[in-house]
XYZ file of C-alpha atoms in Angstrom:
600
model
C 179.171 264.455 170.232
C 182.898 265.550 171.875
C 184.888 267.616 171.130
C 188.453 267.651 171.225
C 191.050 270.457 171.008
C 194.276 270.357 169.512
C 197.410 272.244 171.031
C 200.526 273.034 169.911
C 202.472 272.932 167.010
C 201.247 270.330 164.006
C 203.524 267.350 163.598
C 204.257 266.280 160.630
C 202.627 262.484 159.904
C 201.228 262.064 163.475
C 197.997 259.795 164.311
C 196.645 262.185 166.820
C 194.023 263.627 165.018
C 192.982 260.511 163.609
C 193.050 258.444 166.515
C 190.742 261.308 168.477
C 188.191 261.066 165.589
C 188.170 257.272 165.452
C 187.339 257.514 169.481
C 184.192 259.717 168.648
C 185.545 263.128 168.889
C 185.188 266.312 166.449
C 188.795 267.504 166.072
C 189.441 271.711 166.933
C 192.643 273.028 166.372
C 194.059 275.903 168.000
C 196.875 278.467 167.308
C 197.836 279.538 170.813
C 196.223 279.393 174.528
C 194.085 282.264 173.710
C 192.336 280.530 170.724
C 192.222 277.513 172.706
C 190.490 279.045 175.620
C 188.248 280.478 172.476
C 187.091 277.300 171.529
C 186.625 275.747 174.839
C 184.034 278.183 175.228
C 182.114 278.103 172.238
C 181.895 274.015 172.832
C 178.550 273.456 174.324
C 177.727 272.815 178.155
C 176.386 269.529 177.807
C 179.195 268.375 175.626
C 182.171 266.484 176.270
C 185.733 268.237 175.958
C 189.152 267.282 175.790
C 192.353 269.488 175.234
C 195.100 267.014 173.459
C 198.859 268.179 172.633
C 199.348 267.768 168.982
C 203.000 266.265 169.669
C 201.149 263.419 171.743
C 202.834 259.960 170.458
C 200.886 257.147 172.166
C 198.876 254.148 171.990
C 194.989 254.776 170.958
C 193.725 252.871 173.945
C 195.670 254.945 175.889
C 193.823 257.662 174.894
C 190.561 255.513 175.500
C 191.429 255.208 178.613
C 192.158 258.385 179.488
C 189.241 260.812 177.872
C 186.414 258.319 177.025
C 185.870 256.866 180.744
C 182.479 257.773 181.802
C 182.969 257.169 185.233
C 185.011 260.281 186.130
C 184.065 264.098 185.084
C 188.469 265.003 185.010
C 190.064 262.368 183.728
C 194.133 263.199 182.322
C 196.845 261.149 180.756
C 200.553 262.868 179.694
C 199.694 265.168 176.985
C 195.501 265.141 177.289
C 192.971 265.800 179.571
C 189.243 265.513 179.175
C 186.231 267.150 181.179
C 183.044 266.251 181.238
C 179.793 268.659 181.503
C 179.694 268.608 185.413
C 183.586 269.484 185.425
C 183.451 272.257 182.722
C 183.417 274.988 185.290
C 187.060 273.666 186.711
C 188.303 273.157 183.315
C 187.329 276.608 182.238
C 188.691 278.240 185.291
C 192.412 276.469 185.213
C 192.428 276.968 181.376
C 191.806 281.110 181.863
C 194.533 280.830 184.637
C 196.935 279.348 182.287
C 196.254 281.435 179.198
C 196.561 284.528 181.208
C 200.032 283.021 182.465
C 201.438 282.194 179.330
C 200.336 285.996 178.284
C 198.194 283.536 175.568
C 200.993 281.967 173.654
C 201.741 278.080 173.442
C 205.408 277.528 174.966
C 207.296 275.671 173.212
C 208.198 272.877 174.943
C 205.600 273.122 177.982
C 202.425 270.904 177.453
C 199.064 273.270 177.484
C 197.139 270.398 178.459
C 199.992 269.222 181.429
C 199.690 272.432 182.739
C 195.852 272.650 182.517
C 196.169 269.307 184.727
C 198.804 270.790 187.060
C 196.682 273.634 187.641
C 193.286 271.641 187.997
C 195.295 269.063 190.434
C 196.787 272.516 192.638
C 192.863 273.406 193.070
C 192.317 269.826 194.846
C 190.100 269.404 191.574
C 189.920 265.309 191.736
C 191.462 264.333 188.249
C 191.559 260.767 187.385
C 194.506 259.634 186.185
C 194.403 256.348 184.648
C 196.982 253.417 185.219
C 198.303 252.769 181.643
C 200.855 249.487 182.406
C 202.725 249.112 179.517
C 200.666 251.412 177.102
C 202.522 254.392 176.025
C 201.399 258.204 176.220
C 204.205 261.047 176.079
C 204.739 264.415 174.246
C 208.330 264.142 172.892
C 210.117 267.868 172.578
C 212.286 266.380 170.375
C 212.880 264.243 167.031
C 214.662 261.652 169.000
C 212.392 261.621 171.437
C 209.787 260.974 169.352
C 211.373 258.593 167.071
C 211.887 256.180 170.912
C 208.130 256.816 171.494
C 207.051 255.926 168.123
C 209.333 252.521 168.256
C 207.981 251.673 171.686
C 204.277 252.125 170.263
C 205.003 249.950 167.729
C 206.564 247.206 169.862
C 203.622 246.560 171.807
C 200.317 245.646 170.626
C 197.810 247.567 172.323
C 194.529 245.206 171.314
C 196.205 242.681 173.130
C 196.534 245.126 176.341
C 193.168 246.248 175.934
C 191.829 242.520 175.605
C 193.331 241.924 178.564
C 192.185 244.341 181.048
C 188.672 243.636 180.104
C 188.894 240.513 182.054
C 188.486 241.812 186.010
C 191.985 241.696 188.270
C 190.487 239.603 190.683
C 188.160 236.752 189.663
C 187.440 233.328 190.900
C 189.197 230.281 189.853
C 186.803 228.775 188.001
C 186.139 232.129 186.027
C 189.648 232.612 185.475
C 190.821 229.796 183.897
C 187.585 228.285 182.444
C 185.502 230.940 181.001
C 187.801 234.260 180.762
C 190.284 232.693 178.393
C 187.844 232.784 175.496
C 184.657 235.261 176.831
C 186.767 237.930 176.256
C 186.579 237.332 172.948
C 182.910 237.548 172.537
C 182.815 240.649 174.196
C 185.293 241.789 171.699
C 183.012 240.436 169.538
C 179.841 242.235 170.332
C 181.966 245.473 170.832
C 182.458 245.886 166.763
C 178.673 244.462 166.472
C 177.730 247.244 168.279
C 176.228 245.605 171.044
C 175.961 247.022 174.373
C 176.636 245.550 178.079
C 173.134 245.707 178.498
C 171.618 243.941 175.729
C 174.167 241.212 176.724
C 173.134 241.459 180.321
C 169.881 240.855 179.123
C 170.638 238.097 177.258
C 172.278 236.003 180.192
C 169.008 236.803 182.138
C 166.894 235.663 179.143
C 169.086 232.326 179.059
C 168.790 231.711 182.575
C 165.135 232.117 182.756
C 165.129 229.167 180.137
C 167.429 227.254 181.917
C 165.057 227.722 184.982
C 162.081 226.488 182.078
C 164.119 223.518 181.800
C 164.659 222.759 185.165
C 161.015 222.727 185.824
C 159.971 219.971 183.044
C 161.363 217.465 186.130
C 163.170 215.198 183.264
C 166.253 214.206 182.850
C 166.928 215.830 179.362
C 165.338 219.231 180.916
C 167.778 219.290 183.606
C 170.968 218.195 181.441
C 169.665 221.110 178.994
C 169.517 223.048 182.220
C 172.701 223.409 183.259
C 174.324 223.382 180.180
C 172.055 226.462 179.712
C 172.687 227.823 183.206
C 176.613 227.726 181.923
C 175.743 229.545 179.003
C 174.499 232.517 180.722
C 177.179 233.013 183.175
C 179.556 233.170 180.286
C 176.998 235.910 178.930
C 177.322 237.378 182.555
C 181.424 237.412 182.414
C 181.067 238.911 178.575
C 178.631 242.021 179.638
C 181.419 243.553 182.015
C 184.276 242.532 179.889
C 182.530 244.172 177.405
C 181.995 247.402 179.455
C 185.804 247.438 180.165
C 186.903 246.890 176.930
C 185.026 249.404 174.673
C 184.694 251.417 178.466
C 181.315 251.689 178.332
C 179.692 252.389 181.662
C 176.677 253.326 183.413
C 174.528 253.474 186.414
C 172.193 251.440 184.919
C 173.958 249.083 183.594
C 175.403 248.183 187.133
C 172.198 248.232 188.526
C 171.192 245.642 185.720
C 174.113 243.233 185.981
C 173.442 243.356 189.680
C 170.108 242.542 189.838
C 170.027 240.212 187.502
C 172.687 237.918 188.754
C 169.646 237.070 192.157
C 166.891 237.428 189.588
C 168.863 234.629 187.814
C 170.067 232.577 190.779
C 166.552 232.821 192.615
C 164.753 231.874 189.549
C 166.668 228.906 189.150
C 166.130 227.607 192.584
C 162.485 228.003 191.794
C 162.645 226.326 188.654
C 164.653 223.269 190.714
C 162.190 223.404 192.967
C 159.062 223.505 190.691
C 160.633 220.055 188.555
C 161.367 218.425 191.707
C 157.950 218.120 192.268
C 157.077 216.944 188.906
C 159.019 214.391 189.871
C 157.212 213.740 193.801
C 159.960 215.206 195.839
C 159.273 218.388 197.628
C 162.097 220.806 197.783
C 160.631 224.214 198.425
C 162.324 224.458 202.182
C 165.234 223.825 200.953
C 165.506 225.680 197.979
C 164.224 228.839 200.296
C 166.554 227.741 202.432
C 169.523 228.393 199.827
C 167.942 231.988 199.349
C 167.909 233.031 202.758
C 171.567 231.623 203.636
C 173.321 233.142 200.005
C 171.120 236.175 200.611
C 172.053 237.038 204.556
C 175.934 235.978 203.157
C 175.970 239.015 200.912
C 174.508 241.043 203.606
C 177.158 239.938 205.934
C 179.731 241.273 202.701
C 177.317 244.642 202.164
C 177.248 245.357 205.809
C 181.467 244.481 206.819
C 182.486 246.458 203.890
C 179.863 249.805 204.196
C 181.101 249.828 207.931
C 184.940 249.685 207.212
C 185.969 251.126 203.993
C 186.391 254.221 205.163
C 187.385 253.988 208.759
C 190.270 256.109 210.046
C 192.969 253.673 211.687
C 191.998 251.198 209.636
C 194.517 248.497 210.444
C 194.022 245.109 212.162
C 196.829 242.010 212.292
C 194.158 239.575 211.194
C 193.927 241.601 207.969
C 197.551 241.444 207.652
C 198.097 237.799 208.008
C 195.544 237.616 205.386
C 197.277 239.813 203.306
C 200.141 237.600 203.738
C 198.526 234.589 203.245
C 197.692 236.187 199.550
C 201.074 236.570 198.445
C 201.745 232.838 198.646
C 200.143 231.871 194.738
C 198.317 228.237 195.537
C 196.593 229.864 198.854
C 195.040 232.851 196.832
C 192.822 230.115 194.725
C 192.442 228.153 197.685
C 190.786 230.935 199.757
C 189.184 232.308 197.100
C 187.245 228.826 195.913
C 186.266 228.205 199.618
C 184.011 231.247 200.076
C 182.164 229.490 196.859
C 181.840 232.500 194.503
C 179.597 233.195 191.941
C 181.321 231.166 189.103
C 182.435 228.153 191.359
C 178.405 228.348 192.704
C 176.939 228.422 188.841
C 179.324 225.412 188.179
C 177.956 223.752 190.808
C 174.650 224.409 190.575
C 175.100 223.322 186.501
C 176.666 219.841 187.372
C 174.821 218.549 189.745
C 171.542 219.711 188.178
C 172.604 217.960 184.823
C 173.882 214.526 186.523
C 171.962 214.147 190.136
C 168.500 215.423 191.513
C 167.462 218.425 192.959
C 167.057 217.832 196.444
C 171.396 216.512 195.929
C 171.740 219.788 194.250
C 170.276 221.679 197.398
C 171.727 219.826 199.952
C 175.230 220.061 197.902
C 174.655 223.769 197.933
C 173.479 224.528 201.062
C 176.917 222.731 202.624
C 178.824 225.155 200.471
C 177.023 228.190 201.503
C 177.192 227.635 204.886
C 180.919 226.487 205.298
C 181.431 229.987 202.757
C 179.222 232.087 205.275
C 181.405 230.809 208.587
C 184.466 230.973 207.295
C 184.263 234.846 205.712
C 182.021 235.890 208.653
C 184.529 234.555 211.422
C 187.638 236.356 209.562
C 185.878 239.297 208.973
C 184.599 239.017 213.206
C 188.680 238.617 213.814
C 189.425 241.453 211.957
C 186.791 243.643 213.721
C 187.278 242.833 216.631
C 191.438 243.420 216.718
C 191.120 246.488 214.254
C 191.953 249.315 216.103
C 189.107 251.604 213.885
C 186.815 255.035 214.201
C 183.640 254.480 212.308
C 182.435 257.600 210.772
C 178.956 258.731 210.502
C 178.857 258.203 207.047
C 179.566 254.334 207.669
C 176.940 254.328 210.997
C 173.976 255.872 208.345
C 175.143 253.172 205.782
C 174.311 250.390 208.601
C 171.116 251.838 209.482
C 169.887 251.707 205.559
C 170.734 248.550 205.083
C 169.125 247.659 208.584
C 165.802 248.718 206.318
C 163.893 249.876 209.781
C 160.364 250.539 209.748
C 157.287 252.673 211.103
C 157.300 250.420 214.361
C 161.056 250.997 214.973
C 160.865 254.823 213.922
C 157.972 255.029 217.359
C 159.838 253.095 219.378
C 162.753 254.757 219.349
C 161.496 258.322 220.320
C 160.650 256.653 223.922
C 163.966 254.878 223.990
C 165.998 258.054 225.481
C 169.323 257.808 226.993
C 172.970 257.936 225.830
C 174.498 255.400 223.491
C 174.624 251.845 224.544
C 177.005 248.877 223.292
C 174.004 246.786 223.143
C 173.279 246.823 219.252
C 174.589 243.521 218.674
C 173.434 241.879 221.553
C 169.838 243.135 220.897
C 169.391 242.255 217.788
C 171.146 238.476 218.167
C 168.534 238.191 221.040
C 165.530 238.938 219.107
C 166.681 237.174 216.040
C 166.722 233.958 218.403
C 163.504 234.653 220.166
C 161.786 234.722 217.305
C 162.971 232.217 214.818
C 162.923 229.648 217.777
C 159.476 230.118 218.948
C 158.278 229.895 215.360
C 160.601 226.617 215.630
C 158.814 225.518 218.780
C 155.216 226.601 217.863
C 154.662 227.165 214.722
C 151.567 229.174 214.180
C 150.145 230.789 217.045
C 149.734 233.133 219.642
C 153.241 233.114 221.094
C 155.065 233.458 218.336
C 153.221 236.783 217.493
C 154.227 237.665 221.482
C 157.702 236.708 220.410
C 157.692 238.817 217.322
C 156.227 241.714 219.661
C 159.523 241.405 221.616
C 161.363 241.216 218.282
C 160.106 244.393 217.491
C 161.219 246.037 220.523
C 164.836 244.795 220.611
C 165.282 245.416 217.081
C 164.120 249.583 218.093
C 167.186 249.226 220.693
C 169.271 247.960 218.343
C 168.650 250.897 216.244
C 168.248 253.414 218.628
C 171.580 255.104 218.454
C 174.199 255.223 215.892
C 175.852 251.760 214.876
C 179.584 252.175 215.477
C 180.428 249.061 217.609
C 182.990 247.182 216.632
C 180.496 244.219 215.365
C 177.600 246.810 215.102
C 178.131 245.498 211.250
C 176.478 242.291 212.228
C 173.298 243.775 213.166
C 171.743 244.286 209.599
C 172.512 240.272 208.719
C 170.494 239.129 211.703
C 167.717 241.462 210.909
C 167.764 239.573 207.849
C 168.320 236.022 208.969
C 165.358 237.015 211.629
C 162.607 238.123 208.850
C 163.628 235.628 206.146
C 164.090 232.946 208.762
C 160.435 233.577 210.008
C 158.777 233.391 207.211
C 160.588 229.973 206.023
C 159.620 228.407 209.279
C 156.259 229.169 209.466
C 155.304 228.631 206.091
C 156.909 225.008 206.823
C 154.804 224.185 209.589
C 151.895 225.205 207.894
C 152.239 222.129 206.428
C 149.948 222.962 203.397
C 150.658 222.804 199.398
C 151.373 226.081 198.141
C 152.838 227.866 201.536
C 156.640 227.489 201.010
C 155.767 228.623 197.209
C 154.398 231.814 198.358
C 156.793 232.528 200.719
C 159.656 232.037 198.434
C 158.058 234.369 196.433
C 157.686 236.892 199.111
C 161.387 236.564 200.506
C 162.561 236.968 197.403
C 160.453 240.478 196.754
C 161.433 241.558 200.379
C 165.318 240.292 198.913
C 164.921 242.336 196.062
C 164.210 245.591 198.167
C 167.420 245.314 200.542
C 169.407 244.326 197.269
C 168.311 248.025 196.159
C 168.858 249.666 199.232
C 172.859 247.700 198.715
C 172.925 248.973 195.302
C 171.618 252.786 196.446
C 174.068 253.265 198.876
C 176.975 251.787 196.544
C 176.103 254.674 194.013
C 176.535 257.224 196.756
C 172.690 257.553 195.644
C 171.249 257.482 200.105
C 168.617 254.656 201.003
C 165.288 254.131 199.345
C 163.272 257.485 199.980
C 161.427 256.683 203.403
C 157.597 256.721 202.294
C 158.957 253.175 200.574
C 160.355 251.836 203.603
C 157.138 252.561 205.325
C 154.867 251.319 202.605
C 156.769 247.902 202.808
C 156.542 247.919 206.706
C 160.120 247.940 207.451
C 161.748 243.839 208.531
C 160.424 244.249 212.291
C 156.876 245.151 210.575
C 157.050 242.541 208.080
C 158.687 239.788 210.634
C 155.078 240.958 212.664
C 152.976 240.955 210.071
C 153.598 237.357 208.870
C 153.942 236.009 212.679
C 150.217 237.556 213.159
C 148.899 236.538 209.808
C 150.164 232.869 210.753
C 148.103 232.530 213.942
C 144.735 234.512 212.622
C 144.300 232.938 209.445
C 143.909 228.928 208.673
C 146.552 227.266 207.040
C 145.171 227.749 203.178
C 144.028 231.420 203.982
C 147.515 232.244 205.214
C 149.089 231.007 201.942
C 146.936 233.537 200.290
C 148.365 236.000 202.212
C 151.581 235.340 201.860
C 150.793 235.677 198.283
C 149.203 238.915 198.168
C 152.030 240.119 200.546
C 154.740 239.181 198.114
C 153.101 240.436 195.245
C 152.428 244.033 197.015
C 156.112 244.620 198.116
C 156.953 243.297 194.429
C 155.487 245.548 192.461
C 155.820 248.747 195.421
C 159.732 247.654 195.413
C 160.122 247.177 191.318
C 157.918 250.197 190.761
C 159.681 252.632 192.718
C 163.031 251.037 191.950
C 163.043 251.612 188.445
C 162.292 254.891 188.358
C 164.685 256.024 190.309
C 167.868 253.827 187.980
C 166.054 254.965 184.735
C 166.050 258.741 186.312
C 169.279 258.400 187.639
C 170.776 257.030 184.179
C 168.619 259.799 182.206
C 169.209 262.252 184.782
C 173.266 262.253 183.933
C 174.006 260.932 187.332
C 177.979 259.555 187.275
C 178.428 256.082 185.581
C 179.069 253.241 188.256
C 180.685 249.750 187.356
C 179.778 247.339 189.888
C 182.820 244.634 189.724
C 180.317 241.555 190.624
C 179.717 240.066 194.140
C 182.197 239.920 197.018
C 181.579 236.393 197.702
């Protein structure tokens, strides 16, 4: 329960207590600042609190906005502010200092709760303070006053404002004007149902995993049923965080969920592709690995440019600001943003050219896209880096080395790699990449290639060995990637066996699952994957060597066995340890998250 407190004098006919009750709050009143510093204390710790001016004319989803957010513990609006239990202290503190200024009577015409705020915002406490547009929130002083604020309440309908900021600022085209126009809808739809952004999360993964079903029968009616289904659950994937910004109903689970889902989802789909293709006689496991690898190393390009940037002092670069430019022209906006192929353009894709062609079409179709998408972002975001006059900070240099996902080889390496700092990251780790995805190109399994992935393993320790603030020192976490996923693909191709490209599609997409977490970890401010699990899992330049050695011991069946038991051990180590720490973390009170979907 919350509790809200009421300042100030009554007002004859006003909403406010109403509207505070209707948004889940028990209603206090109090008679001066002493009574209301009274009650502030007798509201429990773990509760939520607001302190609301009882001459507050506004909007109700004003005041949704601005003391029901779970995302921020000080959140204020004209007229109300709200604190939640890890903020209580600061509220308590500014509230004393007021009370003991006002000699603990209620001015007047002053605010209690504006000058709680003021006070809070002089102690560099960080208060939220929501953007409202057109929504109105004031405390009039006077009848007049009051009477314009009512009138301009009533001459806007707030629903409609609320209805429309569910739907995210920035989407693709595709979601925009094809699926947002009427999903919003259905979320507000399962908002008065009661249902949650994770039971609808969970429903677009349950409807993909059929859609996957479908896709596996090989026929023509499975894969028509297929894509309309695949459809189906990206509208259930829009709804879930339209939902969560319309009723404002976050979490750190829930962001977690939506994000892991959407490559549980994708992944599963290629599979089930893959799996009716050969129903049908066509084998289509390299590519449909393929299309893993290159969508997967393309969000680690995104992970790795924007963990290494977004907080960089003297952050400016011309190439950003031609692109900035190029955004405030209306057709180029679409334009750029349907090249890089998001996740809605993708899905649509994916949908039509499963229902009306084949699956190797659909593949081929898709891997074109991805790989224009990955050259195109990746050489702007290379431009920008490399004429952005930037300081990375350490914070951005420990981000890089997470996501590089380095393991017990690296970590020995690297205390007999002394010296000072190099500008050979990038270099290193492009080097090795190459070395050992072409001699698995070249050889296929055997002896060399495991002497290649030795080298591997020593360039990607000097890659590592000092702190990654390079200008392109971004780049070296997507090689790592392309290097271990690219390895595996390869040499589970030239095995040339049934069952190898299965297996390792099922073990790139555990190993995919992991460095999705480690993205997901950092983006909550939550640190990497505690370090027992990145040594469990063998680190990339482990795993790259394990598979390269496996590959050359074992004969062809054995090593598909391997690959199998591989996949299934860093699944369930990964899943396992992954989620307990989001159920913890969501349990534990930790501070809700909304992740606003893929950058590309």
């Amino acid at each position: 329960m919350s509790t809200a407190i009421l300042t100030g004098s009554p007002v004859p006919g006003s909403s406010i207590e109403g509207d505070l009750r209707s948004l889940g709050f028990d209603v206090l009143t109090a008679s001066d600042a002493g009574d209301a510093e009274a009650l502030l204390a007798a509201v429990p710790g773990d509760q939520r609190v607001a302190v609301v001016d009882a001459r507050f004319v506004g909007h109700e989803h004003a005041l949704r906005l601005g003391l029901t957010d779970p995302r921020f513990p000080l959140a204020a609006i004209p007229g109300a502010l709200t604190a939640q239990p890890a903020a209580r202290r600061a509220l308590t503190r500014a509230m004393a200092r007021e009370n003991s200024a006002s000699g603990g009577t209620l001015l007047a015409v002053e605010s209690l709760a504006d000058r709680v705020v003021a006070a809070l915002d002089a102690d560099g406490a960080d208060v939220h303070h929501p953007e409202l547009g057109s929504l109105v929130a004031q405390v009039p002083v006077d009848p007049q006053t009051r009477n314009e604020a009512r009138q301009a309440v009533a001459a806007l309908d707030d629903e409609a404002v609320r209805l429309k900021s569910a739907v995210k600022a920035r989407d693709g085209f595709f979601t925009t004007y094809f699926i947002s126009p009427y999903s919003r809808y259905i979320a507000r739809w399962c908002a008065r149902r009661g249902l949650t952004p994770n039971q609808v999360t969970t429903a677009s993964l349950i409807t993909a995993l059929i859609a996957a079903g479908c896709a596996a029968t090989g026929t023509r009616g499975g894969f028509v049923a297929a894509g309309v289904l695949l459809i189906a659950s990206f509208v259930l994937d829009c709804v879930d965080g339209q939902l969560a910004r319309y009723s404002l109903q976050y979490s750190t689970l829930g962001a977690w969920l939506d994000a892991t889902f959407d490559r549980a989802k994708e992944y599963a789909y290629y599979a089930g592709l893959a799996l009716g293709a050969a129903r049908g006689g066509d084998d289509v496991w390299a590519l449909a690995l393929g299309a893993m690898v290159l969508q997967t190393c393309r969000h680690v390009v995104d992970f790795s440019f924007n963990e290494a940037n977004h907080d960089a002092t003297a952050n400016t670069s011309p190439t950003a600001a031609l692109s900035d430019k190029l955004d405030s022209v209306g057709w180029t906006v679409w334009v750029r943003r349907m090249i890089v192929l998001p996740i809605g353009e993708r899905w649509a894709m994916i949908a039509v050219l499963t229902a009306a062609t084949t699956p190797r079409i659909t593949f081929y179709a898709l891997l074109v896209g991805c790989a224009f998408a990955a050259t195109y972002t990746t050489a702007g975001r290379v431009l920008r880096s490399l004429t952005r006059k930037a300081r990375r900070t350490d914070r951005a240099a420990q981000a890089l080395a997470d996501l590089a996902d380095s393991g017990p080889l690296t970590e020995a390496l690297v205390r007999f790699l002394p010296g000072r700092p190099r500008p050979t990251a990038l270099l290193s780790a492009a080097v090795g990449a190459v070395l050992v995805t072409l001699a698995a190109w070249m050889w296929g399994p055997s002896w060399w290639v495991v002497l290649m992935a030795g080298a591997y393993v020593l360039l990607s320790a000097e890659a590592v060995a000092h702190p990654l603030k390079g200008a392109l020192d971004w780049l070296v976490p997507p090689l790592f990637r392309a290097a271990e996923y690219g390895t595996i693909l390869i040499l589970a191709a030239r095995a040339d066996v049934d069952g190898a490209l299965p297996a390792a599609f099922g073990l790139v997409a555990a190993v995919a699952y992991h460095h999705y977490d480690t993205v997901y970890r950092i983006r909550g401010d939550a640190g990497a994957p505690p370090a027992w699990l990145v040594r469990t899992v063998g680190g990339q330049e482990g795993r790259t060597l394990l598979v390269a050695v496996l590959a050359a011991l074992l004969t062809a069946s054995q090593f598909t066995v391997a690959l199998t038991v591989l996949a299934v051990a860093v699944a369930v180590v990964g899943l396992v340890e992954s989620i307990r720490f989001w159920v913890s973390a969501h349990k534990g009170g930790a501070p809700a998250v909304h992740d606003e979907g893929e950058p590309a």
